[in-house]
Every structure is written in structure tokens, then in C-alpha cells.
Coordinates of N, CA, C and O in Angstrom, one line a residue:
X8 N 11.3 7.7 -18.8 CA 11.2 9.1 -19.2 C 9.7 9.5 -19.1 O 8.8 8.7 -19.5
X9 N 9.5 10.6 -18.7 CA 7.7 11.0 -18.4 C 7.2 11.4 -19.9 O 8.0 11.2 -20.9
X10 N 6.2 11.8 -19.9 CA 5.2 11.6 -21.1 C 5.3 13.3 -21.4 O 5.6 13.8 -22.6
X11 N 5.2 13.7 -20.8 CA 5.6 15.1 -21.3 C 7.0 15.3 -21.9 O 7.1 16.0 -22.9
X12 N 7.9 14.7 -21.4 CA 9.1 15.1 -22.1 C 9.2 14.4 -23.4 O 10.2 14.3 -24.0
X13 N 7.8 13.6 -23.7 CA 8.2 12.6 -24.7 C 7.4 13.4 -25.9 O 7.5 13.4 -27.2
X14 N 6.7 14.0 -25.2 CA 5.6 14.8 -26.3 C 7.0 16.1 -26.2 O 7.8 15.6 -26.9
X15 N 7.3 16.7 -26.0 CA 8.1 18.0 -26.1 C 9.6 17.5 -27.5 O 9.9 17.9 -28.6
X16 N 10.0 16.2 -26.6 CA 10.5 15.7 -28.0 C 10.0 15.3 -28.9 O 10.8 14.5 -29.4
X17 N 8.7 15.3 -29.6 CA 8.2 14.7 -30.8 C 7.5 16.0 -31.5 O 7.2 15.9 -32.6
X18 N 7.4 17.3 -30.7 CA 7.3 18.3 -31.1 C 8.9 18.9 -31.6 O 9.3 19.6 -32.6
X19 N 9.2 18.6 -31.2 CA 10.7 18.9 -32.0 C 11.5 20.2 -30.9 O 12.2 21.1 -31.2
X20 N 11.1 19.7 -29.6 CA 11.1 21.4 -28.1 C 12.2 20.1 -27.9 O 11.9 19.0 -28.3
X21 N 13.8 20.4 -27.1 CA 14.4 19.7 -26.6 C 14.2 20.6 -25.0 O 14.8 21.6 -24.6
X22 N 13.6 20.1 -24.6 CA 13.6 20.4 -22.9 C 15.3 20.7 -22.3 O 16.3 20.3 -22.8
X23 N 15.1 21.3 -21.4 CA 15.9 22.3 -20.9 C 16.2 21.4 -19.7 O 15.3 20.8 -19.2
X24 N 17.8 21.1 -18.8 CA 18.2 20.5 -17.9 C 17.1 20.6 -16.6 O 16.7 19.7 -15.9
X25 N 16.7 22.1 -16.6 CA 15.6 22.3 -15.9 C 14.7 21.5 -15.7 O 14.4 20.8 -14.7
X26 N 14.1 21.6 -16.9 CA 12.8 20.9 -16.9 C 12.8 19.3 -16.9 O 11.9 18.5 -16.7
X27 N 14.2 19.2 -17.3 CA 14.1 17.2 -16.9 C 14.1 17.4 -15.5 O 13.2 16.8 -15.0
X28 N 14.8 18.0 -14.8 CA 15.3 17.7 -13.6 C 14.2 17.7 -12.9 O 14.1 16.6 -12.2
X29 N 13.2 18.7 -12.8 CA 11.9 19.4 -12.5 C 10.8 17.5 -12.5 O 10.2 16.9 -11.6
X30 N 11.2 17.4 -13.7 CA 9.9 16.0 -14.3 C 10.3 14.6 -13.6 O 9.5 13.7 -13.4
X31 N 12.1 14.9 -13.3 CA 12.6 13.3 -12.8 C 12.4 13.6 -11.0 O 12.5 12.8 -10.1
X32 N 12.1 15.0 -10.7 CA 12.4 14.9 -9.5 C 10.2 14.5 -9.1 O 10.0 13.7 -8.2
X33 N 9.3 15.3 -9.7 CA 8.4 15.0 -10.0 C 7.6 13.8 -9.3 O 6.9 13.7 -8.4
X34 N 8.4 12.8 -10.8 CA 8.2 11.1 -11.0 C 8.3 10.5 -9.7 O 7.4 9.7 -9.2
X35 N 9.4 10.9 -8.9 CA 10.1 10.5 -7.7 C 9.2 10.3 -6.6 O 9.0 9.4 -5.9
X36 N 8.6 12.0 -6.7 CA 7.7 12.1 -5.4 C 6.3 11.1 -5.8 O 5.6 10.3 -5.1
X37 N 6.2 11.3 -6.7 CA 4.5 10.5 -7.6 C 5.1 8.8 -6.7 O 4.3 8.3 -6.0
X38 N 6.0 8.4 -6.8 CA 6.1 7.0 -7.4 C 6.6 7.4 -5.4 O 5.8 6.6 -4.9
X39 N 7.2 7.8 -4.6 CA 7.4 7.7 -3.5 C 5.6 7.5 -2.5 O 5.3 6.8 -1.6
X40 N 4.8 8.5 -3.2 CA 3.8 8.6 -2.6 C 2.9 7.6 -2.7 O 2.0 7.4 -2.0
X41 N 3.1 6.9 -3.8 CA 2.2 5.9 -4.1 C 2.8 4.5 -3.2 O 2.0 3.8 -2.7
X42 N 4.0 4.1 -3.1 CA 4.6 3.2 -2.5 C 4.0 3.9 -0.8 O 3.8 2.9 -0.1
X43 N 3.8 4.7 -0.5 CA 3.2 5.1 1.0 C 1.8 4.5 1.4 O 1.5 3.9 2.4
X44 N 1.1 5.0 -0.1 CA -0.4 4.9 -0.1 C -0.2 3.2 0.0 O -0.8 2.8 1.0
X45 N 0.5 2.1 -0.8 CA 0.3 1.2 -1.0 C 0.2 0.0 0.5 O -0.6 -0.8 1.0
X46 N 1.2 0.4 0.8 CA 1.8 -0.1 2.2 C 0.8 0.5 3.2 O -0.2 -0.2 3.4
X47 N 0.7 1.4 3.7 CA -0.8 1.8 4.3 C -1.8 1.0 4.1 O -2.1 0.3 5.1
X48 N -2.3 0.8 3.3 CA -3.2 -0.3 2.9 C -3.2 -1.5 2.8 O -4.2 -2.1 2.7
X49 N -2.0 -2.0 2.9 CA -1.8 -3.5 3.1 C -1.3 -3.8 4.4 O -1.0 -4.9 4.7
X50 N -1.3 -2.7 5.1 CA -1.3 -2.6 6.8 C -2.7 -3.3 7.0 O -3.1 -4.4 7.3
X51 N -3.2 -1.9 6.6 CA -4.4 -1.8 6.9 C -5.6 -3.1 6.8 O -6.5 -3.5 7.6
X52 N -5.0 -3.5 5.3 CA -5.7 -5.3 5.0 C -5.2 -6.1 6.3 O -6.1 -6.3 7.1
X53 N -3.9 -6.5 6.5 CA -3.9 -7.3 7.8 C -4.2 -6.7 8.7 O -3.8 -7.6 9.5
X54 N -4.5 -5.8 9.4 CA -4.9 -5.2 10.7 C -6.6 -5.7 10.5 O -7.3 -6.0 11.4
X55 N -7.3 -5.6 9.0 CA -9.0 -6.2 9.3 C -8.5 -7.6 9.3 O -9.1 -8.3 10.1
X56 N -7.5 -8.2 8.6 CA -7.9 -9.7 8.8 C -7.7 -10.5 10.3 O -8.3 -11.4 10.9
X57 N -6.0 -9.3 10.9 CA -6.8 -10.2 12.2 C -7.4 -9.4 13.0 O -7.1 -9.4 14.2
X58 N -8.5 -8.6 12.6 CA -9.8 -8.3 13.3 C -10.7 -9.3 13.3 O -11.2 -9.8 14.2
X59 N -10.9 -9.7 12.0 CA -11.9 -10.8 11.8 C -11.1 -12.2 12.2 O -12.0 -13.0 12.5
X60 N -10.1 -12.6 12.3 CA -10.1 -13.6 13.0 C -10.4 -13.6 14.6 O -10.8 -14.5 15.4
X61 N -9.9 -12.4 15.0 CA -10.0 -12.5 16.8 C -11.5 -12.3 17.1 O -12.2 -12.6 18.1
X62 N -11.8 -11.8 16.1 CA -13.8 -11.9 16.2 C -14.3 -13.3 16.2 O -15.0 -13.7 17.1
X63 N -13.8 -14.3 14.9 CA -14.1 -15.2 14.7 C -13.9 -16.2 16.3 O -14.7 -16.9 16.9
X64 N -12.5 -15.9 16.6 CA -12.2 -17.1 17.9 C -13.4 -16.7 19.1 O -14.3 -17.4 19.5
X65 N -13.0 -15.2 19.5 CA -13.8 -14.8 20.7 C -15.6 -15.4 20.3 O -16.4 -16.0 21.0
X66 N -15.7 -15.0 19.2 CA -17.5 -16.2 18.8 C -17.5 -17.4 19.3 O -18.4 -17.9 19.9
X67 N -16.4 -17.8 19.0 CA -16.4 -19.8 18.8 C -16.3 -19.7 20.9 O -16.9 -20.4 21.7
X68 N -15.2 -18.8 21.2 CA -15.3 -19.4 22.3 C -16.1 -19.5 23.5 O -16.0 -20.3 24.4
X69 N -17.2 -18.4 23.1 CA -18.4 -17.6 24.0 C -19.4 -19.0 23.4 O -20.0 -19.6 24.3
X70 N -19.5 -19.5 22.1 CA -20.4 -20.5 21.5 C -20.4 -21.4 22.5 O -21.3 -21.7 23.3
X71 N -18.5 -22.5 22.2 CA -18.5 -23.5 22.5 C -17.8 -23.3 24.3 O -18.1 -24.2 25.1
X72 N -17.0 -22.4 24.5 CA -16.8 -22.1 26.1 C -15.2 -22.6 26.1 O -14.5 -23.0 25.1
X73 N -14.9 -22.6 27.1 CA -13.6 -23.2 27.0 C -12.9 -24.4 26.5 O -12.8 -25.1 27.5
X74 N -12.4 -25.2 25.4 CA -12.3 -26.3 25.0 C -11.0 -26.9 25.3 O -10.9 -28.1 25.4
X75 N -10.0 -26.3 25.5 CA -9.3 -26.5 25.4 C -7.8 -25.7 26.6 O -7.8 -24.5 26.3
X76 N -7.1 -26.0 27.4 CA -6.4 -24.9 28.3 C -5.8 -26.0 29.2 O -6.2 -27.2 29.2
X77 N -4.6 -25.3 30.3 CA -4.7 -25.7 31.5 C -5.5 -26.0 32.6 O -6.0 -24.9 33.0
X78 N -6.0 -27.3 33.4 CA -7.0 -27.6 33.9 C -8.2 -27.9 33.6 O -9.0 -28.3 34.4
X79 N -8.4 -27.7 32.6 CA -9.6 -28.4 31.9 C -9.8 -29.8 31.7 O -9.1 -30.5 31.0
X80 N -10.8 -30.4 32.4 CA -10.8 -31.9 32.1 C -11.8 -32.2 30.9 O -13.0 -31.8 30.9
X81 N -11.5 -32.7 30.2 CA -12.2 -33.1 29.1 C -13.1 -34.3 29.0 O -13.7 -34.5 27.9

């Protein structure tokens, strides 16, 4: 239950079908948009981490050159 309807009932106001409806429909969108924001962002975390790994490889491989593949004799 939201915090407003909690204060409306402790004032002694019984909120109107309306205004639950209004507060649950509200909560909904708050709590849908944040689940948006969240996931976006934890896209966003793995899309830098394998940035920084394919940075990391293409370094090592320009460093050390080809180490490892088909035809390579070692």
C-alpha cells in the first residue's frame, strides 16, 4: 500500500476507489520504469565489460602477435 494512502488513513480520510486505483495504478508505472532503468544498465555493464575484455585480447595480441591458431608453428 503507498504511503500516501497510509497517511490519508491515519488522518482518519478513507480514500475514495478512485484514488486507490489512481495510487495502485501509479506504483505500477514507478516500479515498471525502474525495472526498465535497471536492465538498461546491466546491459549496459556487460556491453563495457566485453569492451574491456576485447580491448584487453586485441592488446595482448598486437603485444605478443599471434600465439596461438591454424598454421602456426610454435
Amino acid at each position: 500500500m503507498s504511503y500516501r494512502l497510509k497517511v490519508l488513513r491515519r488522518l482518519g480520510i478513507k480514500p475514495g476507489v478512485n484514488a486507490v486505483s489512481a495510487h495502485f495504478k501509479a506504483d505500477l508505472s514507478r516500479i515498471k520504469q525502474s525495472e526498465k532503468r535497471f536492465k538498461n544498465n546491466t546491459v549496459e555493464a556487460r556491453r563495457a565489460k566485453r569492451r574491456e575484455r576485447l580491448r584487453k585480447v586485441k592488446a595482448n595480441k598486437k603485444k605478443e602477435g599471434v600465439v596461438y591458431g591454424p598454421g602456426v608453428l610454435g
